[in-house]
Amino acid sequence: MKNYLFLGVFPNKKCLQKILLIMRLTTIFLILATFQIMAIGYGQSGMIRFTDEAQTLSAIIEAIESQSDYKIFYKTDQVDVTQVVNLESDETSVSSALTSALKGTELTYVIMDKLIVFAPADNLLQPTKVTGTIRDASTNEPLIGVNVVIEGSNAGVISDLNGQFAIEVRDEKSVLVFSYIGYITEKIPVAGQSAIQVSLAPDITSLEEVVVVGYGTQKKSDLTGAISSVKGKDLVQLPMQRVDQALQGRAAGVMVVNQAGAPGSNTTIRIRGMNSISGGNNALIVIDGIQGDNLNSLNPNDIESLEVLKDASATAIYGSKGANGVILITTKTGKAGKSVLEYSLNYGFQKIRRKLPVMNAVDYAMIANEIAALNNKNGTPEPYYTNEEIQGYRENGGTDWQDEIYRTAPVLNHQLSASGGSEKIRYLISGGYLNQQGILINTNYKRFSLRANVSANITKKISMGLNWAGSKESGNSTNYGNSGTFLSSPVNLAPRWSPTVPVYDAEGFYSDPRDGYGPYDTHNPVAGAREPEIILNTIRNTVNAFLEYKILEGLSLRITGGAITRNRNDFSYYNAKTYEGRPKGGLVGYGTIDEGLSTTYQNTNLLTYDRTFGANHHFTGILVAEQLVEKFNGSNLDATNFLSDKTGIYDLSGAALIHNYSTRDERVLNSYLSRINYSFASKYLITASIRADGSSVFGANNKWGYFPSGSVAWRVSEESFIKTMGLFSDLKLRASYGVTGNQGISPYGSFAAMTSGVNYPYNGYDATDVGYAIGRVGNPNLKWESTAQTDFGIDVGVFRGRLSATVDYYIKNTDNLLLQSDLPRYSGIKTKLANVGSTRNKGVEVSVSSDPFVGKFKWNSGFNISFNRNTVVDLGGKSELTYKTTQGGYGLNTAFMRLRVGEPWGQMYGWECLGTWKQSEAEEAALYGQLPGDQKWRDVPDAEGNIDHKINNSDIKVIGNAMPDFIFGWTNRFSWKSFDLTVLLQGSQGNDVFNMGRIRLESMGEGSSTRMLDHWTPTNQDTDVPAFIDYQTRTAAGLVSGRINMKEPGRNSRWVEDGSYVRVKNITLAYTIPETLISRIGITRLRVYFSGTNLLTFTKYSGYDPEVSSFNSSDAMMGIDYSNYPTARTVTFGLDLTL
Amino acid sequence: MNKNMNNTARYFLIVLLVTFAFSCNKLDEDPDTFAFATPGTFYSTQTQIEGGLAGSMNKIWDSWVGYGYDEAAFVNDDQLDGGNLVIGDNHADELWDAHYASLLNLNAILSAIKNGSLSWDPDMTPEMIDPLVAQAKFLRAFNYFYLVRMFGGVPLITEDTPDPTLNPMPRASVAEVYSLITEDLSFAENFLPEIWQGMPGRPTLYTAKALLAKVHLTMAGYPLNLGIPEYTMARDKAWEVISSGKFSLIQNCEDVFKSSNKYSSEMLFSFNSTYDDLATDPQIWTSEDYGDGGWGDKATDPYFEQNWPAQPRKDAYLLTDWNGMHYTEFYEQTPFFKKYFFYISMDDFNGANSPQNIPLLRYPDVLLIYAEAANQVNGSPTAEAESRLDEVIDRANGHVANVNHPLTSGAALSMQQFDDRVLQERSWELCGEFDRWFDIVRKRILDSPAVTYRQEDLINFSTDDYLFPIPEIDQTLNPLLEQNPGYTDFRPGTAK
């Protein structure tokens, strides 16, 4: 006799055979249990001879196996083979022998082919049928696909499209178990009932929820890594136009900063701080498995779920692209059953949050005259404005330039989707149209998006699917922030321009700045906003097809092929009325054309094995081979000196001067990866993964990188000693470690290369000569930046899941940073890209979710807070890197923002402003060659503690830091009857913003800020606005000179402000019209709402908005507010309709 | 059982095939087949080499007259406004970088040609190749001539030097650098053509001879101080240019810098300029009160103007008043060098478009080299030397006798007096062309009150000022590089 049910009995056979047999047996038992096949004795011809009449069951089994082809199986816990049975005859057929042997026992048997199975007879009692309907306890809607199983057996059914089920039970004592993802499992004893009505309550903790992870899904309870998950329906709860914006404040560890308020502008998303100095810190975006897609073009309504992978256990599976975290997005698919048609509309108005306080025309003219009076070197100077003029402003007012360029702008959003399907095929088709006008005149953004997701079961084993998404984005926006020159930037100039100047001059042309006081060298802000014609077009196509083949039970293969193509086609033309296109020698205009095509191809071959062995061993393994090819072709040009302003950039032949550029590159990534998840009794969980990435951009000596990770988790709540406490619905401890990479190397970056564009008219006369020069040296050792991350986490759920929390601590060490390392300059090349340098990020993130009220009045609340501390550890031998944070005109060319070894990111360096000298401090001021009323600076003591009474480079110190101490988000959802109210608060604490615009808004020769009125006078000494001191007074004071020697004095702490804020990001009040009112006209659901975005912001920051970042080419330059497009407040009305 | 086993094996085979037999993309990036060029394969046609020559010039023009502002290194001469003889440790770093960047590309050309990069092409005969080599060598000599005069002996990198980033090298001696310069220029004068038809911007054999004359004149003075033999060479090379009859002074000094005279009979070499490639931004070079507004960055020392007698040349070369405003009423209260901004249209000026060439070697320079060298060799002015000097002075006076600035002919001057007059003439005639500092250095006259006008500046004077400091970064990365005296030694382990 062989007991086949123990794995260990096949020591000499190959693993494969073993697995095969086990699978076969398991199948048989499944069939038995599920279909309740009754024991049927086939007429068996072979006679068996038994040696004794009274035998043990095991002896009978052995006799049958040895004398026939039959093999006998049983479950050892159900069948006691040592019991003594009676045989009626010592030579008989197999069937009659078994019948007589089992008579009087609780066992019966089944013969299938050459297999005989023993089982307890009470499994095989006459069934009775139980039916019923399963509904959602809160909405009373029928639930489709609920699992109904008889407790203690494998027998089960699922509920149908109407939420109905029918199951046969054999025992009145049976208990039915109703389970459904997202709902609390119910157990109901049959107790003789033939009809059972079931209500399932939504599971607040959602531990059974399935979470998308890289290359697969996992039950939330089985996760060992740090992953934040946001449901699509939560994202679109608030009327946001963009996914990245909707993500703000939603997930712990995720910092989202709107770089500017312009429609269609970018956001910075950082997951657990920033690792890289030059390689980029953008998270990898993966949409339906396709890597490298973009969030801007994605219609938020198409999202089923969004997951943020944070720790190495979750991200290492993305290897050399995973270091900055991964955002996984899964788009919706149709569900089998009734077709659903959904339409939603919202329409809103946006307004500037606040205007910068500037002087009116009268104050402005009087301040200008005060300044004019200072220049009394050669007698009494002429005032800039006559009394008559000032009187005129008093009567007629002046120009409010901010009113001239900002407006109330509408935003319109339509969404239509249809979804549905059958057992065989499921579909979702959706379309969206967004038209957002900007609050700055002549700015807008439009997005058309279309999606079709279709999947079909071709055979029982093979399914296929196709997701296609297309979008067209178009927009128009003039210069703002750090793009272009401030000489023509309306955002910069509007608050600075003189209110005494009208928009148009007497001839109807755009006015010029008035001489004397004010920004004399700049261009009319209204012209700068209205006249440029900028047309930005981007068309994206994402196609993604898959074929899935269930090879064997638990083993499946999924082959995915996808492509993203992005076509950009941008035009701009600045006519003769603009600064850029102003006439030169009878010719006018300036224009650009920028075209590019980028394509990404991805093929992923994914083999998944997912099985449970015995009651307690659950194993999942994946094996993946993947290839990714990215290509880019682009060309652009700029043209100036057009003969005709009418045709402009659309007739390039009319341009006298054109500069052309073009480029092409390609990168390839070949990868192999594997991951194993093992869980024992859902208590002890282990995950291990490894990815090997071969990348074309890595240097010849480092073509392949390897990225391992491992993590463990212990679900303490599954231990009996915790279970008996009855307090914890969930308690899990997690730990993970892993290595990820960042391949911020441009294609061919490891090679020495010639660069073009170094032209020079070497031959003479009028034509240039195309020049080539050696642009960089090669580095065959170039490789990825590597980030090793350790994470410890704890998940807690109490009060049946009504209160749950997740806390994570992490530390990330990034090494091999890609930095330009110095070469001796006599080599002719200044630097070489090399893997030097390190940074570190440490942090804690906490998220709490709770349901304080679950009755008729419901309150659901989610709070998250994140603390991140980053440090520059090594810069490859350099002590600091410095960043230029100006485009000229603001005196920040050198080293205002720095990355220094041992210091955090975002350090601002400059002089500390201590306000102004008081009259009582006249003697001390004189030591610096200053008078009372002059700006007072911190004179930093030297190493010996002495001060030198000079303000120069040695007094430069840290005057601010752009990194927040913490960021947080708090979502609240209240519902009562048909009303629901959602409130999202979000904020940042402890970050400084350098309000660069103030340098000139409050400057002596041109300032327009109302702060100018607060300038120092003997009666107003408590101010940081310096006094207006005239030439003669200053000369008469006979002060020492040369004491104040500040190069670029704009870098001082007077402009550093606390950028902390708390914001009611969104508040939405919705009313769902009762079904009874609308069902008769065929509407399933109708919800109307009123919503406000950015309605309230609590901050001390004096600029347009504290959430601002003007320089985004490096994270080392965050926290500067330089003429950025102001963020708007928005009120929106909307409706959601479901047919 | 066996049948099932076979099935299973088959499944696994399918899976393995599908999963791992996918068409693996090549990870190697092949520079030869894709859209970028490497130095290893470039320079294989005449046009590519000419592209490299253009690229090498591109590397330096911006530092000298563009937005680099690096000519500020010469602010201690007596022409540019400012300068107090306090010379910082990074005084001329950018010029060092720029000249070596240019040299990298020239050495790459010479190395490629030497290694036969052109030999695949049967049309490339030695007669075709030699002028290419000669141009590269001329430009290399040009670069080293600036480097050696600013920094003294410098790392001497040629086409034969192994990769200098991997093989640290010490500074060559001044003499070794000059030896390479004269060798390269000798090659250039032998293999450059007399004229580049239709390509007047390129160096000709006369450009090489003129530069060689200037090199020898410099070698005769400090720091090599080789005297008569080098003066002789300078005189002879200058004479070869003069006697060729190919060059002459433009009649009127107010026409010298007109755009139409970019490639006139008196221009031997310049930073060339077109609307596509502007050699300078004119606004840098003039007053806020000029046109729609200059930036006043590069002003002229008022002393320089005050010591310059009135003559047509002064009006042609210096902006001393504008719109009825004397320069003392300008915002900057200084005059400005007109050659950078005055001779272009006001539209071009206001649009920051200057198609103006920036002269580097002009015929009057050659005349004055001759005059100086001939006087030195002879021990007193020769008639030929006098008449060359007179030619320059006569044009400066508008060909009219000028009591404030008389001709030398007829006046019996000593060797020293004549030498002083030539030097003075060089300062006026070549003002703003970055020539004056090098005259000051080779004559060792920085501490003369005539050069350093202000007493308060003079106290900062040291003979160390005649050389600029070696850049910190080079010293840090290559401890073999010694610092010039008077500056911080940045080599690791050296006392600061």
Short mmCIF file of N, CA, C and O in Angstrom, two decimals, chain A residues 17 20-21 551 559 585 607 625 627 657 664 668 670 672 694 696 703 748 751-754 758-766 768 770-774 822 824-827 830, chain B residues 1 5 8 15 18-20 22-25 27 29 34 36-38 42-43 51 54 58 97 100 104-105 135 157 199-202 263 270-272 274 276-277 347 473-474 478:
data_model
loop_
_atom_site.label_atom_id
_atom_site.label_comp_id
_atom_site.label_asym_id
_atom_site.label_seq_id
_atom_site.Cartn_x
_atom_site.Cartn_y
_atom_site.Cartn_z
N GLN A 17 7.02 14.81 -11.91
CA GLN A 17 6.04 13.74 -11.84
C GLN A 17 5.22 13.85 -10.57
O GLN A 17 4.01 13.62 -10.56
N LEU A 20 2.70 16.51 -10.81
CA LEU A 20 1.66 16.08 -11.72
C LEU A 20 0.65 15.18 -11.01
O LEU A 20 -0.55 15.38 -11.12
N LEU A 21 1.15 14.23 -10.28
CA LEU A 21 0.27 13.29 -9.59
C LEU A 21 -0.57 14.01 -8.54
O LEU A 21 -1.77 13.80 -8.44
N ILE A 551 -2.30 27.44 -18.54
CA ILE A 551 -1.67 26.21 -19.00
C ILE A 551 -2.15 25.04 -18.18
O ILE A 551 -2.54 24.00 -18.70
N ILE A 559 1.08 37.08 -22.21
CA ILE A 559 1.99 37.75 -23.14
C ILE A 559 1.39 39.11 -23.47
O ILE A 559 0.24 39.20 -23.89
N GLY A 585 15.52 96.41 -37.89
CA GLY A 585 15.93 96.74 -39.26
C GLY A 585 14.82 96.50 -40.26
O GLY A 585 15.06 95.96 -41.33
N LEU A 607 4.95 34.54 -16.68
CA LEU A 607 4.52 33.21 -16.30
C LEU A 607 4.21 33.27 -14.81
O LEU A 607 5.05 33.67 -14.01
N ALA A 625 10.10 37.66 -18.78
CA ALA A 625 11.11 38.17 -19.70
C ALA A 625 10.48 39.38 -20.37
O ALA A 625 9.32 39.34 -20.78
N GLN A 627 11.12 43.13 -22.76
CA GLN A 627 11.99 44.00 -23.55
C GLN A 627 11.28 45.33 -23.81
O GLN A 627 10.07 45.36 -23.98
N LEU A 657 16.14 84.74 -41.03
CA LEU A 657 17.13 84.03 -40.23
C LEU A 657 16.44 82.84 -39.55
O LEU A 657 15.49 83.00 -38.81
N ARG A 664 17.93 62.48 -32.70
CA ARG A 664 17.34 61.15 -32.72
C ARG A 664 18.05 60.32 -31.67
O ARG A 664 19.27 60.44 -31.51
N VAL A 668 17.38 50.72 -25.38
CA VAL A 668 16.86 49.37 -25.31
C VAL A 668 17.08 48.85 -23.90
O VAL A 668 18.13 49.10 -23.30
N ASN A 670 16.59 45.12 -21.91
CA ASN A 670 16.20 43.71 -21.85
C ASN A 670 16.22 43.28 -20.40
O ASN A 670 17.20 43.53 -19.70
N TYR A 672 15.06 40.30 -17.26
CA TYR A 672 14.53 39.04 -16.76
C TYR A 672 14.25 39.24 -15.29
O TYR A 672 15.06 39.85 -14.59
N GLY A 694 19.41 44.62 -18.57
CA GLY A 694 20.50 44.94 -19.50
C GLY A 694 20.07 46.16 -20.28
O GLY A 694 19.04 46.14 -20.94
N SER A 696 20.97 49.44 -22.91
CA SER A 696 21.90 49.94 -23.93
C SER A 696 22.63 51.19 -23.46
O SER A 696 23.71 51.49 -23.93
N LYS A 703 27.03 46.39 -18.59
CA LYS A 703 25.79 46.29 -19.36
C LYS A 703 24.62 45.76 -18.55
O LYS A 703 23.47 46.05 -18.84
N TYR A 748 23.81 56.85 -25.55
CA TYR A 748 25.19 57.08 -26.03
C TYR A 748 26.01 57.89 -25.04
O TYR A 748 27.12 58.31 -25.33
N PHE A 751 29.68 57.08 -24.39
CA PHE A 751 30.67 57.25 -25.46
C PHE A 751 31.20 58.68 -25.54
O PHE A 751 30.47 59.62 -25.25
N ALA A 752 32.42 58.79 -25.98
CA ALA A 752 32.91 60.10 -26.38
C ALA A 752 32.10 60.53 -27.60
O ALA A 752 31.72 59.70 -28.41
N ALA A 753 31.81 61.81 -27.70
CA ALA A 753 31.00 62.21 -28.84
C ALA A 753 31.39 63.58 -29.36
O ALA A 753 31.86 64.44 -28.62
N MET A 754 31.17 63.75 -30.64
CA MET A 754 31.32 65.05 -31.27
C MET A 754 30.00 65.79 -31.08
O MET A 754 28.92 65.19 -31.14
N VAL A 758 28.57 74.02 -32.86
CA VAL A 758 29.64 74.93 -32.43
C VAL A 758 30.16 75.64 -33.68
O VAL A 758 31.31 75.52 -34.08
N ASN A 759 29.23 76.38 -34.27
CA ASN A 759 29.54 77.01 -35.56
C ASN A 759 30.40 78.25 -35.40
O ASN A 759 30.47 78.86 -34.34
N TYR A 760 31.00 78.62 -36.50
CA TYR A 760 31.87 79.78 -36.51
C TYR A 760 32.13 80.14 -37.97
O TYR A 760 32.37 79.25 -38.79
N PRO A 761 32.06 81.42 -38.29
CA PRO A 761 32.26 81.78 -39.70
C PRO A 761 33.74 81.74 -40.08
O PRO A 761 34.35 82.77 -40.36
N TYR A 762 34.28 80.58 -40.05
CA TYR A 762 35.72 80.41 -40.23
C TYR A 762 36.18 80.91 -41.59
O TYR A 762 37.25 81.51 -41.72
N ASN A 763 35.36 80.68 -42.61
CA ASN A 763 35.77 81.09 -43.94
C ASN A 763 35.66 82.60 -44.17
O ASN A 763 36.27 83.13 -45.07
N GLY A 764 34.85 83.23 -43.34
CA GLY A 764 34.67 84.66 -43.55
C GLY A 764 33.43 84.95 -44.37
O GLY A 764 32.69 84.06 -44.76
N TYR A 765 33.19 86.22 -44.62
CA TYR A 765 31.98 86.71 -45.26
C TYR A 765 30.73 86.33 -44.48
O TYR A 765 30.77 86.18 -43.27
N ASP A 766 29.63 86.11 -45.21
CA ASP A 766 28.35 86.14 -44.50
C ASP A 766 27.85 84.81 -43.98
O ASP A 766 26.96 84.77 -43.16
N THR A 768 27.85 81.20 -42.09
CA THR A 768 28.53 80.51 -40.99
C THR A 768 29.12 79.21 -41.52
O THR A 768 28.78 78.75 -42.61
N VAL A 770 29.65 75.22 -40.50
CA VAL A 770 29.21 74.23 -39.52
C VAL A 770 30.41 73.74 -38.74
O VAL A 770 31.41 73.32 -39.31
N GLY A 771 30.32 73.88 -37.46
CA GLY A 771 31.45 73.47 -36.63
C GLY A 771 31.13 72.23 -35.84
O GLY A 771 29.99 72.01 -35.42
N TYR A 772 32.14 71.41 -35.66
CA TYR A 772 32.02 70.24 -34.81
C TYR A 772 33.13 70.30 -33.77
O TYR A 772 34.25 70.71 -34.08
N ALA A 773 32.80 69.89 -32.57
CA ALA A 773 33.84 69.84 -31.55
C ALA A 773 33.61 68.60 -30.69
O ALA A 773 32.51 68.06 -30.65
N ILE A 774 34.67 68.19 -30.03
CA ILE A 774 34.53 67.05 -29.13
C ILE A 774 33.71 67.52 -27.93
O ILE A 774 34.08 68.45 -27.23
N ASP A 822 34.98 66.34 -12.22
CA ASP A 822 35.91 67.27 -12.87
C ASP A 822 37.06 66.56 -13.56
O ASP A 822 37.60 65.59 -13.06
N PRO A 824 40.90 67.66 -15.36
CA PRO A 824 41.78 68.83 -15.47
C PRO A 824 41.40 69.59 -16.73
O PRO A 824 41.18 69.00 -17.79
N ARG A 825 41.29 70.89 -16.60
CA ARG A 825 40.76 71.67 -17.71
C ARG A 825 41.70 71.68 -18.91
O ARG A 825 41.28 71.93 -20.03
N TYR A 826 42.97 71.38 -18.70
CA TYR A 826 43.88 71.37 -19.85
C TYR A 826 43.62 70.19 -20.76
O TYR A 826 44.17 70.09 -21.84
N SER A 827 42.75 69.25 -20.31
CA SER A 827 42.37 68.17 -21.22
C SER A 827 41.39 68.69 -22.28
O SER A 827 41.13 68.00 -23.25
N LYS A 830 35.75 69.85 -19.57
CA LYS A 830 35.74 70.20 -18.16
C LYS A 830 35.35 69.04 -17.25
O LYS A 830 35.84 68.91 -16.15
N MET B 1 -0.13 7.72 -16.96
CA MET B 1 0.84 8.61 -16.35
C MET B 1 1.84 9.13 -17.34
O MET B 1 2.11 10.32 -17.41
N MET B 5 2.67 12.97 -18.38
CA MET B 5 4.00 13.55 -18.23
C MET B 5 4.46 14.21 -19.51
O MET B 5 5.00 15.30 -19.51
N THR B 8 2.80 17.51 -19.89
CA THR B 8 3.37 18.52 -19.02
C THR B 8 4.68 19.04 -19.58
O THR B 8 4.93 20.25 -19.62
N VAL B 15 6.13 27.12 -22.82
CA VAL B 15 6.32 28.28 -21.97
C VAL B 15 7.74 28.82 -22.09
O VAL B 15 7.97 30.02 -22.26
N VAL B 18 8.23 30.53 -25.48
CA VAL B 18 7.57 31.83 -25.62
C VAL B 18 8.25 32.86 -24.73
O VAL B 18 8.43 34.02 -25.09
N THR B 19 8.63 32.42 -23.55
CA THR B 19 9.14 33.38 -22.59
C THR B 19 10.56 33.84 -22.90
O THR B 19 10.89 35.01 -22.80
N PHE B 20 11.36 32.90 -23.25
CA PHE B 20 12.77 33.27 -23.30
C PHE B 20 13.39 33.29 -24.69
O PHE B 20 14.52 33.71 -24.86
N PHE B 22 12.39 35.15 -26.99
CA PHE B 22 11.95 36.37 -27.68
C PHE B 22 13.15 37.08 -28.28
O PHE B 22 14.27 36.90 -27.83
N SER B 23 12.89 37.83 -29.29
CA SER B 23 14.00 38.42 -30.03
C SER B 23 14.68 39.48 -29.19
O SER B 23 14.23 40.60 -29.09
N CYS B 24 15.74 39.10 -28.56
CA CYS B 24 16.46 40.00 -27.66
C CYS B 24 17.05 41.15 -28.47
O CYS B 24 17.73 40.94 -29.46
N ASN B 25 16.78 42.38 -28.03
CA ASN B 25 17.38 43.52 -28.72
C ASN B 25 18.84 43.66 -28.31
O ASN B 25 19.21 43.37 -27.18
N LEU B 27 22.07 45.20 -26.99
CA LEU B 27 22.33 46.23 -25.99
C LEU B 27 23.51 47.12 -26.37
O LEU B 27 23.73 48.15 -25.77
N GLU B 29 25.55 49.80 -28.15
CA GLU B 29 25.29 51.00 -28.93
C GLU B 29 26.45 51.15 -29.89
O GLU B 29 27.60 51.24 -29.48
N PHE B 34 24.90 54.84 -35.91
CA PHE B 34 23.77 55.61 -35.39
C PHE B 34 24.03 57.10 -35.45
O PHE B 34 25.05 57.56 -35.94
N PHE B 36 25.06 59.60 -34.03
CA PHE B 36 26.01 60.51 -33.39
C PHE B 36 27.42 60.15 -33.82
O PHE B 36 27.67 59.04 -34.27
N ALA B 37 28.32 61.10 -33.72
CA ALA B 37 29.66 60.91 -34.22
C ALA B 37 30.63 60.85 -33.05
O ALA B 37 30.47 61.57 -32.07
N THR B 38 31.61 59.99 -33.14
CA THR B 38 32.62 59.96 -32.10
C THR B 38 33.93 60.51 -32.66
O THR B 38 34.18 60.45 -33.87
N PHE B 42 35.38 60.55 -36.64
CA PHE B 42 35.20 61.85 -37.31
C PHE B 42 36.52 62.22 -38.01
O PHE B 42 37.47 61.47 -37.98
N TYR B 43 36.59 63.36 -38.62
CA TYR B 43 37.81 63.88 -39.27
C TYR B 43 38.26 63.01 -40.44
O TYR B 43 39.44 62.84 -40.67
N GLY B 51 35.21 71.52 -40.38
CA GLY B 51 34.22 71.66 -39.31
C GLY B 51 34.90 71.67 -37.95
O GLY B 51 34.51 72.42 -37.05
N ALA B 54 36.51 75.09 -37.48
CA ALA B 54 35.49 76.07 -37.08
C ALA B 54 35.14 75.87 -35.62
O ALA B 54 35.03 76.82 -34.84
N ASN B 58 35.27 78.41 -32.42
CA ASN B 58 34.06 78.67 -31.64
C ASN B 58 34.35 78.60 -30.14
O ASN B 58 33.75 79.32 -29.34
N ASP B 97 40.57 77.54 -19.81
CA ASP B 97 39.64 76.50 -20.25
C ASP B 97 39.37 76.61 -21.75
O ASP B 97 39.38 75.62 -22.48
N TYR B 100 42.37 75.67 -24.03
CA TYR B 100 42.62 74.23 -24.04
C TYR B 100 41.49 73.47 -24.74
O TYR B 100 41.71 72.43 -25.34
N LEU B 104 42.19 70.94 -27.77
CA LEU B 104 41.74 69.55 -27.81
C LEU B 104 41.29 69.19 -29.22
O LEU B 104 41.65 68.15 -29.77
N ASN B 105 40.52 70.09 -29.81
CA ASN B 105 39.97 69.81 -31.13
C ASN B 105 41.04 69.89 -32.23
O ASN B 105 41.00 69.15 -33.20
N GLN B 135 46.68 74.71 -41.29
CA GLN B 135 45.68 75.53 -40.59
C GLN B 135 45.57 75.12 -39.13
O GLN B 135 45.50 75.95 -38.22
N ILE B 157 50.39 69.95 -24.75
CA ILE B 157 49.70 68.78 -25.29
C ILE B 157 49.71 68.88 -26.81
O ILE B 157 49.34 69.92 -27.38
N MET B 199 37.48 82.93 -49.36
CA MET B 199 37.40 82.56 -47.94
C MET B 199 38.37 83.42 -47.14
O MET B 199 39.38 82.94 -46.62
N PRO B 200 38.07 84.72 -47.07
CA PRO B 200 39.04 85.66 -46.51
C PRO B 200 39.21 85.53 -45.00
O PRO B 200 40.12 86.15 -44.44
N GLY B 201 38.37 84.70 -44.36
CA GLY B 201 38.49 84.60 -42.91
C GLY B 201 39.61 83.68 -42.47
O GLY B 201 40.00 83.69 -41.31
N ARG B 202 40.11 82.88 -43.39
CA ARG B 202 41.08 81.87 -42.99
C ARG B 202 42.50 82.45 -42.91
O ARG B 202 42.82 83.41 -43.60
N TYR B 263 37.20 92.46 -44.26
CA TYR B 263 38.32 91.71 -44.83
C TYR B 263 39.13 92.63 -45.73
O TYR B 263 39.45 92.29 -46.86
N SER B 270 41.09 87.72 -37.61
CA SER B 270 40.13 88.29 -36.65
C SER B 270 39.19 87.21 -36.18
O SER B 270 39.15 86.11 -36.71
N PHE B 271 38.46 87.53 -35.11
CA PHE B 271 37.29 86.72 -34.78
C PHE B 271 36.22 87.14 -35.75
O PHE B 271 35.76 88.28 -35.73
N ASN B 272 35.83 86.19 -36.63
CA ASN B 272 34.89 86.53 -37.68
C ASN B 272 33.47 86.52 -37.15
O ASN B 272 33.17 85.87 -36.15
N THR B 274 29.10 86.88 -38.35
CA THR B 274 27.99 87.05 -39.28
C THR B 274 26.75 87.23 -38.43
O THR B 274 26.79 87.06 -37.22
N ASP B 276 24.44 85.15 -38.30
CA ASP B 276 24.18 83.84 -37.70
C ASP B 276 25.09 83.58 -36.51
O ASP B 276 24.73 82.88 -35.58
N ASP B 277 26.30 84.09 -36.59
CA ASP B 277 27.28 83.84 -35.54
C ASP B 277 27.91 85.15 -35.15
O ASP B 277 28.90 85.59 -35.73
N ASP B 347 19.87 99.90 -35.70
CA ASP B 347 18.94 98.78 -35.56
C ASP B 347 19.67 97.54 -35.06
O ASP B 347 19.19 96.84 -34.17
N ILE B 473 41.38 73.91 -10.16
CA ILE B 473 40.90 72.56 -10.43
C ILE B 473 42.00 71.71 -11.07
O ILE B 473 42.15 70.53 -10.78
N ASP B 474 42.79 72.33 -11.94
CA ASP B 474 43.86 71.58 -12.59
C ASP B 474 44.93 71.18 -11.59
O ASP B 474 45.46 70.07 -11.64
N ASN B 478 45.89 67.44 -10.65
CA ASN B 478 47.22 67.05 -11.13
C ASN B 478 48.29 67.71 -10.27
O ASN B 478 48.70 68.84 -10.52
#
